[in-house]
Short mmCIF file of N, CA and C in Angstrom, two decimals:
data_model
loop_
_atom_site.label_atom_id
_atom_site.label_comp_id
_atom_site.label_asym_id
_atom_site.label_seq_id
_atom_site.Cartn_x
_atom_site.Cartn_y
_atom_site.Cartn_z
N MET A 26 -84.72 66.72 -17.65
CA MET A 26 -84.23 65.50 -18.14
C MET A 26 -84.54 64.33 -17.19
N THR A 27 -84.57 64.61 -15.88
CA THR A 27 -84.86 63.57 -14.87
C THR A 27 -86.26 63.11 -15.03
N LYS A 28 -87.20 64.03 -15.31
CA LYS A 28 -88.59 63.65 -15.51
C LYS A 28 -88.76 62.75 -16.71
N VAL A 29 -88.02 62.99 -17.77
CA VAL A 29 -88.10 62.15 -18.98
C VAL A 29 -87.61 60.76 -18.68
N LYS A 30 -86.47 60.62 -17.95
CA LYS A 30 -85.93 59.32 -17.58
C LYS A 30 -86.92 58.57 -16.64
N PHE A 31 -87.53 59.29 -15.76
CA PHE A 31 -88.50 58.68 -14.84
C PHE A 31 -89.71 58.18 -15.61
N ALA A 32 -90.22 58.98 -16.52
CA ALA A 32 -91.36 58.59 -17.32
C ALA A 32 -91.06 57.40 -18.18
N ALA A 33 -89.87 57.36 -18.75
CA ALA A 33 -89.43 56.23 -19.57
C ALA A 33 -89.35 54.96 -18.74
N GLY A 34 -88.85 55.07 -17.55
CA GLY A 34 -88.74 53.97 -16.62
C GLY A 34 -90.11 53.41 -16.22
N VAL A 35 -91.05 54.31 -15.94
CA VAL A 35 -92.41 53.89 -15.58
C VAL A 35 -93.08 53.20 -16.77
N LEU A 36 -92.90 53.74 -17.96
CA LEU A 36 -93.49 53.12 -19.15
C LEU A 36 -92.92 51.74 -19.38
N LEU A 37 -91.62 51.59 -19.24
CA LEU A 37 -90.97 50.26 -19.42
C LEU A 37 -91.48 49.27 -18.39
N ALA A 38 -91.59 49.69 -17.15
CA ALA A 38 -92.06 48.77 -16.08
C ALA A 38 -93.48 48.37 -16.33
N ALA A 39 -94.33 49.32 -16.86
CA ALA A 39 -95.73 49.00 -17.10
C ALA A 39 -95.85 47.98 -18.23
N THR A 40 -95.02 48.11 -19.28
CA THR A 40 -95.12 47.16 -20.42
C THR A 40 -94.63 45.77 -20.01
N LEU A 41 -93.71 45.69 -19.11
CA LEU A 41 -93.20 44.37 -18.62
C LEU A 41 -94.15 43.71 -17.66
N ALA A 42 -94.90 44.53 -16.91
CA ALA A 42 -95.78 43.98 -15.90
C ALA A 42 -97.11 43.52 -16.45
N VAL A 43 -97.57 44.07 -17.55
CA VAL A 43 -98.88 43.78 -18.09
C VAL A 43 -98.74 42.64 -19.13
N PRO A 44 -99.34 41.47 -18.87
CA PRO A 44 -99.23 40.39 -19.86
C PRO A 44 -100.09 40.69 -21.08
N THR A 45 -99.60 40.28 -22.22
CA THR A 45 -100.31 40.56 -23.46
C THR A 45 -101.36 39.54 -23.79
N GLY A 46 -101.21 38.29 -23.25
CA GLY A 46 -102.18 37.26 -23.56
C GLY A 46 -101.90 36.53 -24.84
N THR A 47 -100.84 36.98 -25.56
CA THR A 47 -100.49 36.39 -26.85
C THR A 47 -99.65 35.12 -26.57
N ALA A 48 -100.10 34.02 -27.11
CA ALA A 48 -99.35 32.77 -27.00
C ALA A 48 -98.90 32.38 -28.38
N PHE A 49 -97.69 31.86 -28.46
CA PHE A 49 -97.17 31.41 -29.73
C PHE A 49 -97.45 29.96 -29.93
N ALA A 50 -97.94 29.63 -31.06
CA ALA A 50 -98.30 28.20 -31.35
C ALA A 50 -97.05 27.42 -31.63
N VAL A 51 -97.08 26.17 -31.19
CA VAL A 51 -96.06 25.18 -31.49
C VAL A 51 -96.69 24.25 -32.55
N ASP A 52 -95.99 24.06 -33.64
CA ASP A 52 -96.49 23.24 -34.75
C ASP A 52 -95.78 21.93 -34.86
N ALA A 53 -96.46 20.91 -35.31
CA ALA A 53 -95.83 19.62 -35.62
C ALA A 53 -96.42 19.12 -36.95
N TYR A 54 -95.58 18.57 -37.75
CA TYR A 54 -95.97 18.01 -39.06
C TYR A 54 -95.52 16.57 -39.17
N GLY A 55 -96.46 15.69 -39.42
CA GLY A 55 -96.14 14.26 -39.63
C GLY A 55 -96.86 13.75 -40.83
N GLY A 56 -96.12 13.43 -41.91
CA GLY A 56 -96.76 13.07 -43.13
C GLY A 56 -97.64 14.23 -43.62
N GLY A 57 -98.88 13.97 -43.85
CA GLY A 57 -99.80 15.03 -44.28
C GLY A 57 -100.58 15.63 -43.11
N ALA A 58 -100.18 15.37 -41.88
CA ALA A 58 -100.92 15.85 -40.73
C ALA A 58 -100.18 17.07 -40.16
N HIS A 59 -100.98 18.07 -39.71
CA HIS A 59 -100.43 19.26 -39.09
C HIS A 59 -101.20 19.49 -37.81
N ALA A 60 -100.48 19.44 -36.68
CA ALA A 60 -101.11 19.72 -35.37
C ALA A 60 -100.48 20.95 -34.74
N TRP A 61 -101.27 21.68 -33.94
CA TRP A 61 -100.69 22.84 -33.26
C TRP A 61 -101.47 23.10 -31.96
N THR A 62 -100.75 23.73 -31.03
CA THR A 62 -101.32 24.21 -29.79
C THR A 62 -100.55 25.41 -29.36
N PRO A 63 -101.14 26.43 -28.76
CA PRO A 63 -102.55 26.52 -28.45
C PRO A 63 -103.36 26.66 -29.72
N ALA A 64 -104.55 26.09 -29.66
CA ALA A 64 -105.51 26.22 -30.79
C ALA A 64 -106.62 27.16 -30.39
N ALA A 65 -107.08 27.95 -31.28
CA ALA A 65 -108.16 28.91 -31.04
C ALA A 65 -107.80 29.80 -29.88
N GLY A 66 -106.48 30.11 -29.70
CA GLY A 66 -106.01 30.96 -28.64
C GLY A 66 -106.14 30.41 -27.26
N ASP A 67 -106.27 29.10 -27.11
CA ASP A 67 -106.47 28.46 -25.79
C ASP A 67 -105.42 27.39 -25.60
N SER A 68 -104.59 27.52 -24.58
CA SER A 68 -103.51 26.55 -24.30
C SER A 68 -104.06 25.19 -23.89
N GLY A 69 -105.33 25.11 -23.62
CA GLY A 69 -105.98 23.82 -23.28
C GLY A 69 -106.63 23.16 -24.45
N ARG A 70 -106.34 23.63 -25.66
CA ARG A 70 -106.93 23.02 -26.88
C ARG A 70 -105.78 22.70 -27.86
N ILE A 71 -106.00 21.69 -28.68
CA ILE A 71 -105.08 21.30 -29.70
C ILE A 71 -105.90 21.10 -31.02
N ALA A 72 -105.26 21.33 -32.17
CA ALA A 72 -105.94 21.18 -33.43
C ALA A 72 -105.15 20.19 -34.31
N ILE A 73 -105.87 19.49 -35.18
CA ILE A 73 -105.27 18.58 -36.14
C ILE A 73 -105.90 18.82 -37.49
N LYS A 74 -105.04 19.07 -38.54
CA LYS A 74 -105.51 19.29 -39.87
C LYS A 74 -104.99 18.20 -40.79
N ASP A 75 -105.83 17.70 -41.65
CA ASP A 75 -105.46 16.69 -42.63
C ASP A 75 -105.08 17.37 -43.93
N ASN A 76 -103.80 17.40 -44.23
CA ASN A 76 -103.30 18.06 -45.45
C ASN A 76 -102.97 17.03 -46.54
N SER A 77 -103.31 15.79 -46.34
CA SER A 77 -102.97 14.76 -47.31
C SER A 77 -104.22 14.18 -47.93
N ASP A 78 -104.32 14.23 -49.25
CA ASP A 78 -105.47 13.71 -49.93
C ASP A 78 -105.25 12.24 -50.30
N ASP A 79 -105.00 11.42 -49.24
CA ASP A 79 -104.70 10.01 -49.42
C ASP A 79 -105.79 9.06 -48.91
N GLY A 80 -106.85 9.65 -48.39
CA GLY A 80 -107.93 8.82 -47.85
C GLY A 80 -107.69 8.30 -46.44
N ASP A 81 -106.50 8.56 -45.86
CA ASP A 81 -106.21 8.14 -44.51
C ASP A 81 -106.48 9.29 -43.55
N ASP A 82 -106.83 8.93 -42.28
CA ASP A 82 -107.10 9.91 -41.27
C ASP A 82 -105.83 10.57 -40.72
N ALA A 83 -105.99 11.67 -40.06
CA ALA A 83 -104.91 12.36 -39.33
C ALA A 83 -105.25 12.33 -37.86
N LYS A 84 -104.24 12.32 -37.04
CA LYS A 84 -104.47 12.34 -35.59
C LYS A 84 -103.38 13.14 -34.87
N ALA A 85 -103.77 13.66 -33.73
CA ALA A 85 -102.82 14.31 -32.82
C ALA A 85 -102.85 13.49 -31.53
N GLU A 86 -101.66 13.05 -31.07
CA GLU A 86 -101.58 12.37 -29.81
C GLU A 86 -100.95 13.36 -28.84
N TYR A 87 -101.49 13.47 -27.62
CA TYR A 87 -101.07 14.53 -26.74
C TYR A 87 -101.23 14.18 -25.25
N TYR A 88 -100.55 14.93 -24.43
CA TYR A 88 -100.66 14.84 -22.97
C TYR A 88 -101.00 16.19 -22.40
N ARG A 89 -101.78 16.18 -21.30
CA ARG A 89 -102.17 17.41 -20.63
C ARG A 89 -101.46 17.56 -19.32
N TYR A 90 -101.40 18.80 -18.85
CA TYR A 90 -100.70 19.16 -17.58
C TYR A 90 -101.33 18.38 -16.40
N ASN A 91 -102.63 18.32 -16.32
CA ASN A 91 -103.30 17.67 -15.14
C ASN A 91 -103.31 16.17 -15.18
N SER A 92 -102.97 15.57 -16.34
CA SER A 92 -102.93 14.12 -16.44
C SER A 92 -101.73 13.76 -17.32
N PRO A 93 -100.48 14.01 -16.83
CA PRO A 93 -99.31 13.87 -17.71
C PRO A 93 -98.93 12.44 -18.11
N THR A 94 -99.59 11.43 -17.51
CA THR A 94 -99.27 10.06 -17.90
C THR A 94 -100.37 9.43 -18.80
N THR A 95 -101.39 10.22 -19.10
CA THR A 95 -102.50 9.74 -19.96
C THR A 95 -102.32 10.26 -21.37
N LYS A 96 -102.03 9.37 -22.29
CA LYS A 96 -101.92 9.78 -23.72
C LYS A 96 -103.32 9.85 -24.29
N ARG A 97 -103.62 10.97 -24.92
CA ARG A 97 -104.94 11.21 -25.54
C ARG A 97 -104.74 11.28 -27.04
N THR A 98 -105.81 10.96 -27.80
CA THR A 98 -105.73 11.03 -29.22
C THR A 98 -106.93 11.84 -29.77
N LEU A 99 -106.63 12.82 -30.57
CA LEU A 99 -107.65 13.61 -31.28
C LEU A 99 -107.63 13.18 -32.72
N TRP A 100 -108.67 12.54 -33.20
CA TRP A 100 -108.77 12.06 -34.57
C TRP A 100 -109.43 13.08 -35.48
N ASN A 101 -108.93 13.16 -36.73
CA ASN A 101 -109.62 13.94 -37.76
C ASN A 101 -110.08 12.93 -38.79
N HIS A 102 -111.35 12.54 -38.70
CA HIS A 102 -111.97 11.61 -39.68
C HIS A 102 -112.70 12.36 -40.78
N SER A 103 -112.61 13.68 -40.76
CA SER A 103 -113.38 14.52 -41.67
C SER A 103 -112.83 14.65 -43.09
N GLY A 104 -111.58 14.25 -43.27
CA GLY A 104 -111.03 14.23 -44.61
C GLY A 104 -110.09 15.38 -44.95
N TYR A 105 -109.59 15.32 -46.15
CA TYR A 105 -108.61 16.23 -46.68
C TYR A 105 -109.05 17.67 -46.55
N GLY A 106 -108.12 18.48 -46.02
CA GLY A 106 -108.33 19.94 -45.90
C GLY A 106 -109.13 20.41 -44.69
N THR A 107 -109.56 19.47 -43.85
CA THR A 107 -110.38 19.82 -42.70
C THR A 107 -109.54 19.87 -41.43
N THR A 108 -110.05 20.63 -40.42
CA THR A 108 -109.41 20.78 -39.14
C THR A 108 -110.36 20.40 -38.07
N VAL A 109 -109.89 19.70 -37.06
CA VAL A 109 -110.67 19.30 -35.88
C VAL A 109 -109.99 19.84 -34.62
N TYR A 110 -110.79 20.34 -33.70
CA TYR A 110 -110.27 20.91 -32.45
C TYR A 110 -110.66 20.06 -31.27
N SER A 111 -109.78 19.97 -30.31
CA SER A 111 -110.08 19.25 -29.10
C SER A 111 -111.01 20.09 -28.21
N GLY A 112 -111.57 19.48 -27.21
CA GLY A 112 -112.31 20.19 -26.19
C GLY A 112 -111.28 20.90 -25.28
N ASP A 113 -111.75 21.81 -24.47
CA ASP A 113 -110.90 22.57 -23.56
C ASP A 113 -110.55 21.70 -22.37
N GLY A 114 -109.37 21.93 -21.82
CA GLY A 114 -108.90 21.20 -20.65
C GLY A 114 -107.67 21.86 -20.14
N SER A 115 -106.93 21.15 -19.29
CA SER A 115 -105.68 21.74 -18.79
C SER A 115 -104.69 21.89 -19.96
N LYS A 116 -103.63 22.63 -19.75
CA LYS A 116 -102.67 22.94 -20.81
C LYS A 116 -102.12 21.67 -21.50
N VAL A 117 -102.08 21.68 -22.82
CA VAL A 117 -101.42 20.65 -23.57
C VAL A 117 -99.91 20.84 -23.36
N ILE A 118 -99.21 19.77 -22.91
CA ILE A 118 -97.79 19.91 -22.60
C ILE A 118 -96.88 19.22 -23.58
N ARG A 119 -97.39 18.20 -24.28
CA ARG A 119 -96.58 17.45 -25.24
C ARG A 119 -97.49 16.87 -26.29
N PHE A 120 -97.06 16.86 -27.58
CA PHE A 120 -97.94 16.34 -28.63
C PHE A 120 -97.13 15.97 -29.84
N GLN A 121 -97.78 15.21 -30.71
CA GLN A 121 -97.26 14.88 -32.04
C GLN A 121 -98.38 14.79 -33.03
N ALA A 122 -98.02 15.05 -34.29
CA ALA A 122 -98.98 14.92 -35.38
C ALA A 122 -98.64 13.65 -36.13
N CYS A 123 -99.73 12.91 -36.54
CA CYS A 123 -99.53 11.66 -37.27
C CYS A 123 -100.50 11.54 -38.41
N ASP A 124 -99.97 11.06 -39.53
CA ASP A 124 -100.80 10.69 -40.70
C ASP A 124 -100.98 9.18 -40.57
N ASP A 125 -102.20 8.75 -40.32
CA ASP A 125 -102.52 7.36 -40.13
C ASP A 125 -102.35 6.58 -41.44
N ASN A 126 -101.60 5.50 -41.40
CA ASN A 126 -101.42 4.62 -42.57
C ASN A 126 -101.96 3.27 -42.24
N ASP A 127 -103.00 2.87 -42.98
CA ASP A 127 -103.56 1.53 -42.79
C ASP A 127 -102.54 0.49 -43.15
N TRP A 128 -102.38 -0.51 -42.31
CA TRP A 128 -101.49 -1.64 -42.51
C TRP A 128 -100.04 -1.29 -42.66
N ALA A 129 -99.66 -0.13 -42.17
CA ALA A 129 -98.24 0.30 -42.18
C ALA A 129 -98.03 1.28 -41.00
N PRO A 130 -96.77 1.45 -40.62
CA PRO A 130 -96.53 2.39 -39.53
C PRO A 130 -96.97 3.83 -39.91
N ASP A 131 -97.53 4.53 -38.89
CA ASP A 131 -97.98 5.90 -39.09
C ASP A 131 -96.77 6.80 -39.34
N ASP A 132 -97.03 7.90 -40.08
CA ASP A 132 -96.00 8.94 -40.27
C ASP A 132 -96.23 9.98 -39.21
N CYS A 133 -95.33 9.98 -38.19
CA CYS A 133 -95.47 10.92 -37.07
C CYS A 133 -94.34 11.91 -37.00
N SER A 134 -94.63 13.08 -36.44
CA SER A 134 -93.68 14.15 -36.34
C SER A 134 -92.59 13.96 -35.34
N GLY A 135 -92.81 13.15 -34.35
CA GLY A 135 -91.94 13.18 -33.16
C GLY A 135 -92.60 14.09 -32.15
N TRP A 136 -92.27 13.94 -30.90
CA TRP A 136 -92.93 14.66 -29.83
C TRP A 136 -92.44 16.11 -29.75
N LYS A 137 -93.37 17.05 -29.54
CA LYS A 137 -93.07 18.46 -29.35
C LYS A 137 -93.51 18.87 -27.97
N THR A 138 -92.80 19.82 -27.38
CA THR A 138 -93.13 20.33 -26.10
C THR A 138 -93.85 21.68 -26.28
N ALA A 139 -94.98 21.81 -25.68
CA ALA A 139 -95.79 23.04 -25.85
C ALA A 139 -95.45 24.01 -24.75
#
């Protein structure tokens, strides 16, 4: 019985010590815009999808770990149903999704922490 307890303890320790590499995406929805990070399995990338067939662009505004005071914008000018991915960089730490509205305030999700 002692060997069984020891083996179970070793197995539990091994599963806790080995990282799985799985990251859970954080999503934001603003109007017809959907942004998420990590994108493509990379915490240094963000994606923006245009889910609104209104002719307006979608954008993701975000901040990175290595430049936390620089707001960046990833535009999706490709149209309804398309997704655009950012280039790789340091971890995305804060972001929001916005549906751009010409001559009116944008519909934004509010800021999310990644």
